Amino acid sequence: MNHVTDLYPAELASSYRMGFTVGEHSAGHMRRILRMFLTRWELDRLSDAAGLALTELVANVVRHVPDRRCSVLILREPHGLRVEVADAVPVPLAAKAADPLEEGGRGLVLVEAVTDRWGVAETGGGKTVWFECDA
């Protein structure tokens, strides 16, 4: 029995928020958490797109946030799903085409391609990168 996922408190009915210190393998764990909620909310068809977008946002934290700390919000909305990844680095982000020979730089382009909406909101001393997938 998994005591975390088998219990279903009312506060998990429409959202999940947790703080993390992420590493190279954290995205896989976060995708499993995301899939669990999408299954409970009968939004399984969003798993691939939302999982890829979440992976890219977590990879950005691993690469660009010195302490690798972030918080993740998974939110069931009337139109579908919203995911937010917040960190304490106030660097602005933009989706841009990477040079074909560069190893990185395509993450936000992928997020833009697989989600219905995405954006960045500046917060006090940091930022929140979010995306939405319509059901």
PDB file of C-alpha atoms in Angstrom:
ATOM      1  CA  MET A   1       0.000   0.000   0.000  1.00  0.00           C
ATOM      2  CA  ASN A   2       1.301   3.432  -0.889  1.00  0.00           C
ATOM      3  CA  HIS A   3       0.292   5.679   1.987  1.00  0.00           C
ATOM      4  CA  VAL A   4       0.780   8.822  -0.076  1.00  0.00           C
ATOM      5  CA  THR A   5      -1.258   7.995  -3.153  1.00  0.00           C
ATOM      6  CA  ASP A   6      -3.862   5.664  -1.631  1.00  0.00           C
ATOM      7  CA  LEU A   7      -5.083   8.341   0.748  1.00  0.00           C
ATOM      8  CA  TYR A   8      -7.058  11.030  -0.996  1.00  0.00           C
ATOM      9  CA  PRO A   9      -7.695  14.010   1.288  1.00  0.00           C
ATOM     10  CA  ALA A  10     -10.166  16.627   0.139  1.00  0.00           C
ATOM     11  CA  GLU A  11      -7.419  19.216  -0.402  1.00  0.00           C
ATOM     12  CA  LEU A  12      -5.979  17.022  -3.180  1.00  0.00           C
ATOM     13  CA  ALA A  13      -9.285  17.018  -5.039  1.00  0.00           C
ATOM     14  CA  SER A  14      -8.219  19.847  -7.331  1.00  0.00           C
ATOM     15  CA  SER A  15      -4.608  20.794  -6.584  1.00  0.00           C
ATOM     16  CA  TYR A  16      -1.206  19.678  -5.370  1.00  0.00           C
ATOM     17  CA  ARG A  17       1.655  21.922  -4.241  1.00  0.00           C
ATOM     18  CA  MET A  18       5.064  20.841  -3.009  1.00  0.00           C
ATOM     19  CA  GLY A  19       8.530  22.304  -2.606  1.00  0.00           C
ATOM     20  CA  PHE A  20      11.482  20.401  -4.042  1.00  0.00           C
ATOM     21  CA  THR A  21      15.229  20.508  -4.321  1.00  0.00           C
ATOM     22  CA  VAL A  22      15.644  18.982  -7.766  1.00  0.00           C
ATOM     23  CA  GLY A  23      18.386  16.931  -9.338  1.00  0.00           C
ATOM     24  CA  GLU A  24      19.101  15.122 -12.570  1.00  0.00           C
ATOM     25  CA  HIS A  25      16.405  12.455 -11.975  1.00  0.00           C
ATOM     26  CA  SER A  26      13.694  14.576 -10.355  1.00  0.00           C
ATOM     27  CA  ALA A  27      11.660  15.092 -13.523  1.00  0.00           C
ATOM     28  CA  GLY A  28      10.747  11.403 -13.670  1.00  0.00           C
ATOM     29  CA  HIS A  29       9.417  11.480 -10.112  1.00  0.00           C
ATOM     30  CA  MET A  30       7.423  14.634 -10.829  1.00  0.00           C
ATOM     31  CA  ARG A  31       5.947  13.111 -14.007  1.00  0.00           C
ATOM     32  CA  ARG A  32       4.696  10.152 -11.932  1.00  0.00           C
ATOM     33  CA  ILE A  33       3.033  12.529  -9.461  1.00  0.00           C
ATOM     34  CA  LEU A  34       1.494  14.477 -12.354  1.00  0.00           C
ATOM     35  CA  ARG A  35       0.198  11.289 -14.006  1.00  0.00           C
ATOM     36  CA  MET A  36      -1.376  10.162 -10.727  1.00  0.00           C
ATOM     37  CA  PHE A  37      -3.385  13.383 -10.502  1.00  0.00           C
ATOM     38  CA  LEU A  38      -4.305  13.376 -14.189  1.00  0.00           C
ATOM     39  CA  THR A  39      -5.638   9.831 -13.789  1.00  0.00           C
ATOM     40  CA  ARG A  40      -7.670  10.787 -10.700  1.00  0.00           C
ATOM     41  CA  TRP A  41      -9.052  13.811 -12.560  1.00  0.00           C
ATOM     42  CA  GLU A  42      -9.786  11.726 -15.690  1.00  0.00           C
ATOM     43  CA  LEU A  43      -7.386  13.842 -17.750  1.00  0.00           C
ATOM     44  CA  ASP A  44      -5.062  10.997 -18.776  1.00  0.00           C
ATOM     45  CA  ARG A  45      -4.977  12.240 -22.368  1.00  0.00           C
ATOM     46  CA  LEU A  46      -2.929  15.244 -21.185  1.00  0.00           C
ATOM     47  CA  SER A  47      -0.161  13.072 -19.674  1.00  0.00           C
ATOM     48  CA  ASP A  48       2.284  13.152 -22.590  1.00  0.00           C
ATOM     49  CA  ALA A  49       2.124  16.882 -23.293  1.00  0.00           C
ATOM     50  CA  ALA A  50       1.984  17.946 -19.644  1.00  0.00           C
ATOM     51  CA  GLY A  51       4.730  15.484 -18.685  1.00  0.00           C
ATOM     52  CA  LEU A  52       7.054  16.806 -21.387  1.00  0.00           C
ATOM     53  CA  ALA A  53       6.369  20.426 -20.448  1.00  0.00           C
ATOM     54  CA  LEU A  54       6.938  19.725 -16.738  1.00  0.00           C
ATOM     55  CA  THR A  55      10.187  17.914 -17.569  1.00  0.00           C
ATOM     56  CA  GLU A  56      11.457  20.952 -19.459  1.00  0.00           C
ATOM     57  CA  LEU A  57      10.591  23.349 -16.643  1.00  0.00           C
ATOM     58  CA  VAL A  58      12.289  21.123 -14.062  1.00  0.00           C
ATOM     59  CA  ALA A  59      15.351  20.813 -16.331  1.00  0.00           C
ATOM     60  CA  ASN A  60      15.550  24.619 -16.411  1.00  0.00           C
ATOM     61  CA  VAL A  61      15.620  24.684 -12.602  1.00  0.00           C
ATOM     62  CA  VAL A  62      18.400  22.077 -12.555  1.00  0.00           C
ATOM     63  CA  ARG A  63      20.436  24.062 -15.101  1.00  0.00           C
ATOM     64  CA  HIS A  64      19.802  27.659 -14.047  1.00  0.00           C
ATOM     65  CA  VAL A  65      18.849  27.822 -10.351  1.00  0.00           C
ATOM     66  CA  PRO A  66      21.966  27.652  -8.137  1.00  0.00           C
ATOM     67  CA  ASP A  67      20.299  25.976  -5.131  1.00  0.00           C
ATOM     68  CA  ARG A  68      17.972  23.919  -7.381  1.00  0.00           C
ATOM     69  CA  ARG A  69      14.980  24.697  -5.158  1.00  0.00           C
ATOM     70  CA  CYS A  70      11.534  25.172  -6.624  1.00  0.00           C
ATOM     71  CA  SER A  71       7.886  24.681  -5.851  1.00  0.00           C
ATOM     72  CA  VAL A  72       5.469  22.908  -8.152  1.00  0.00           C
ATOM     73  CA  LEU A  73       1.721  23.488  -8.331  1.00  0.00           C
ATOM     74  CA  ILE A  74      -0.522  21.074 -10.236  1.00  0.00           C
ATOM     75  CA  LEU A  75      -4.000  22.538 -10.524  1.00  0.00           C
ATOM     76  CA  ARG A  76      -7.209  21.084 -11.973  1.00  0.00           C
ATOM     77  CA  GLU A  77      -9.083  23.893 -13.680  1.00  0.00           C
ATOM     78  CA  PRO A  78     -12.504  23.935 -15.385  1.00  0.00           C
ATOM     79  CA  HIS A  79     -10.864  23.991 -18.827  1.00  0.00           C
ATOM     80  CA  GLY A  80      -8.170  21.394 -18.018  1.00  0.00           C
ATOM     81  CA  LEU A  81      -4.824  21.624 -16.266  1.00  0.00           C
ATOM     82  CA  ARG A  82      -2.434  24.321 -15.050  1.00  0.00           C
ATOM     83  CA  VAL A  83       1.089  23.579 -13.817  1.00  0.00           C
ATOM     84  CA  GLU A  84       3.380  26.163 -12.217  1.00  0.00           C
ATOM     85  CA  VAL A  85       7.071  25.863 -11.355  1.00  0.00           C
ATOM     86  CA  ALA A  86       8.368  28.691  -9.158  1.00  0.00           C
ATOM     87  CA  ASP A  87      11.943  29.479  -8.175  1.00  0.00           C
ATOM     88  CA  ALA A  88      13.901  32.315  -6.574  1.00  0.00           C
ATOM     89  CA  VAL A  89      15.864  33.409  -9.650  1.00  0.00           C
ATOM     90  CA  PRO A  90      14.388  36.566 -11.235  1.00  0.00           C
ATOM     91  CA  VAL A  91      15.940  35.987 -14.677  1.00  0.00           C
ATOM     92  CA  PRO A  92      13.401  36.607 -17.460  1.00  0.00           C
ATOM     93  CA  LEU A  93      12.753  33.740 -19.871  1.00  0.00           C
ATOM     94  CA  ALA A  94      11.713  33.611 -23.502  1.00  0.00           C
ATOM     95  CA  ALA A  95      11.134  30.845 -26.009  1.00  0.00           C
ATOM     96  CA  LYS A  96      13.692  31.198 -28.771  1.00  0.00           C
ATOM     97  CA  ALA A  97      15.003  29.019 -31.530  1.00  0.00           C
ATOM     98  CA  ALA A  98      18.361  27.558 -30.587  1.00  0.00           C
ATOM     99  CA  ASP A  99      21.288  27.274 -32.934  1.00  0.00           C
ATOM    100  CA  PRO A 100      21.084  23.822 -34.589  1.00  0.00           C
ATOM    101  CA  LEU A 101      24.489  22.878 -33.149  1.00  0.00           C
ATOM    102  CA  GLU A 102      23.693  23.893 -29.554  1.00  0.00           C
ATOM    103  CA  GLU A 103      22.954  21.139 -27.038  1.00  0.00           C
ATOM    104  CA  GLY A 104      20.310  23.130 -25.156  1.00  0.00           C
ATOM    105  CA  GLY A 105      18.020  26.092 -25.572  1.00  0.00           C
ATOM    106  CA  ARG A 106      14.928  24.346 -26.929  1.00  0.00           C
ATOM    107  CA  GLY A 107      13.034  23.689 -23.692  1.00  0.00           C
ATOM    108  CA  LEU A 108      10.610  26.592 -23.776  1.00  0.00           C
ATOM    109  CA  VAL A 109      10.074  26.119 -27.511  1.00  0.00           C
ATOM    110  CA  LEU A 110       8.944  22.572 -26.669  1.00  0.00           C
ATOM    111  CA  VAL A 111       6.708  23.854 -23.853  1.00  0.00           C
ATOM    112  CA  GLU A 112       5.128  26.293 -26.301  1.00  0.00           C
ATOM    113  CA  ALA A 113       4.628  23.527 -28.886  1.00  0.00           C
ATOM    114  CA  VAL A 114       2.941  20.960 -26.605  1.00  0.00           C
ATOM    115  CA  THR A 115       0.772  23.183 -24.402  1.00  0.00           C
ATOM    116  CA  ASP A 116      -2.140  25.481 -25.106  1.00  0.00           C
ATOM    117  CA  ARG A 117      -0.711  28.421 -23.165  1.00  0.00           C
ATOM    118  CA  TRP A 118       2.398  29.213 -21.164  1.00  0.00           C
ATOM    119  CA  GLY A 119       4.010  32.205 -19.574  1.00  0.00           C
ATOM    120  CA  VAL A 120       6.254  33.666 -16.917  1.00  0.00           C
ATOM    121  CA  ALA A 121       5.142  35.742 -13.951  1.00  0.00           C
ATOM    122  CA  GLU A 122       7.660  37.705 -11.917  1.00  0.00           C
ATOM    123  CA  THR A 123       7.301  37.220  -8.183  1.00  0.00           C
ATOM    124  CA  GLY A 124       9.013  38.920  -5.266  1.00  0.00           C
ATOM    125  CA  GLY A 125      12.610  37.911  -5.895  1.00  0.00           C
ATOM    126  CA  GLY A 126      11.869  35.144  -8.377  1.00  0.00           C
ATOM    127  CA  LYS A 127       9.587  33.882 -11.095  1.00  0.00           C
ATOM    128  CA  THR A 128       6.845  31.382 -11.802  1.00  0.00           C
ATOM    129  CA  VAL A 129       6.802  29.621 -15.147  1.00  0.00           C
ATOM    130  CA  TRP A 130       3.398  28.129 -15.933  1.00  0.00           C
ATOM    131  CA  PHE A 131       1.596  26.222 -18.641  1.00  0.00           C
ATOM    132  CA  GLU A 132      -1.960  25.136 -19.324  1.00  0.00           C
ATOM    133  CA  CYS A 133      -3.328  22.193 -21.275  1.00  0.00           C
ATOM    134  CA  ASP A 134      -6.991  22.186 -22.284  1.00  0.00           C
ATOM    135  CA  ALA A 135      -9.013  19.040 -21.704  1.00  0.00           C
TER     136      ALA A 135
END
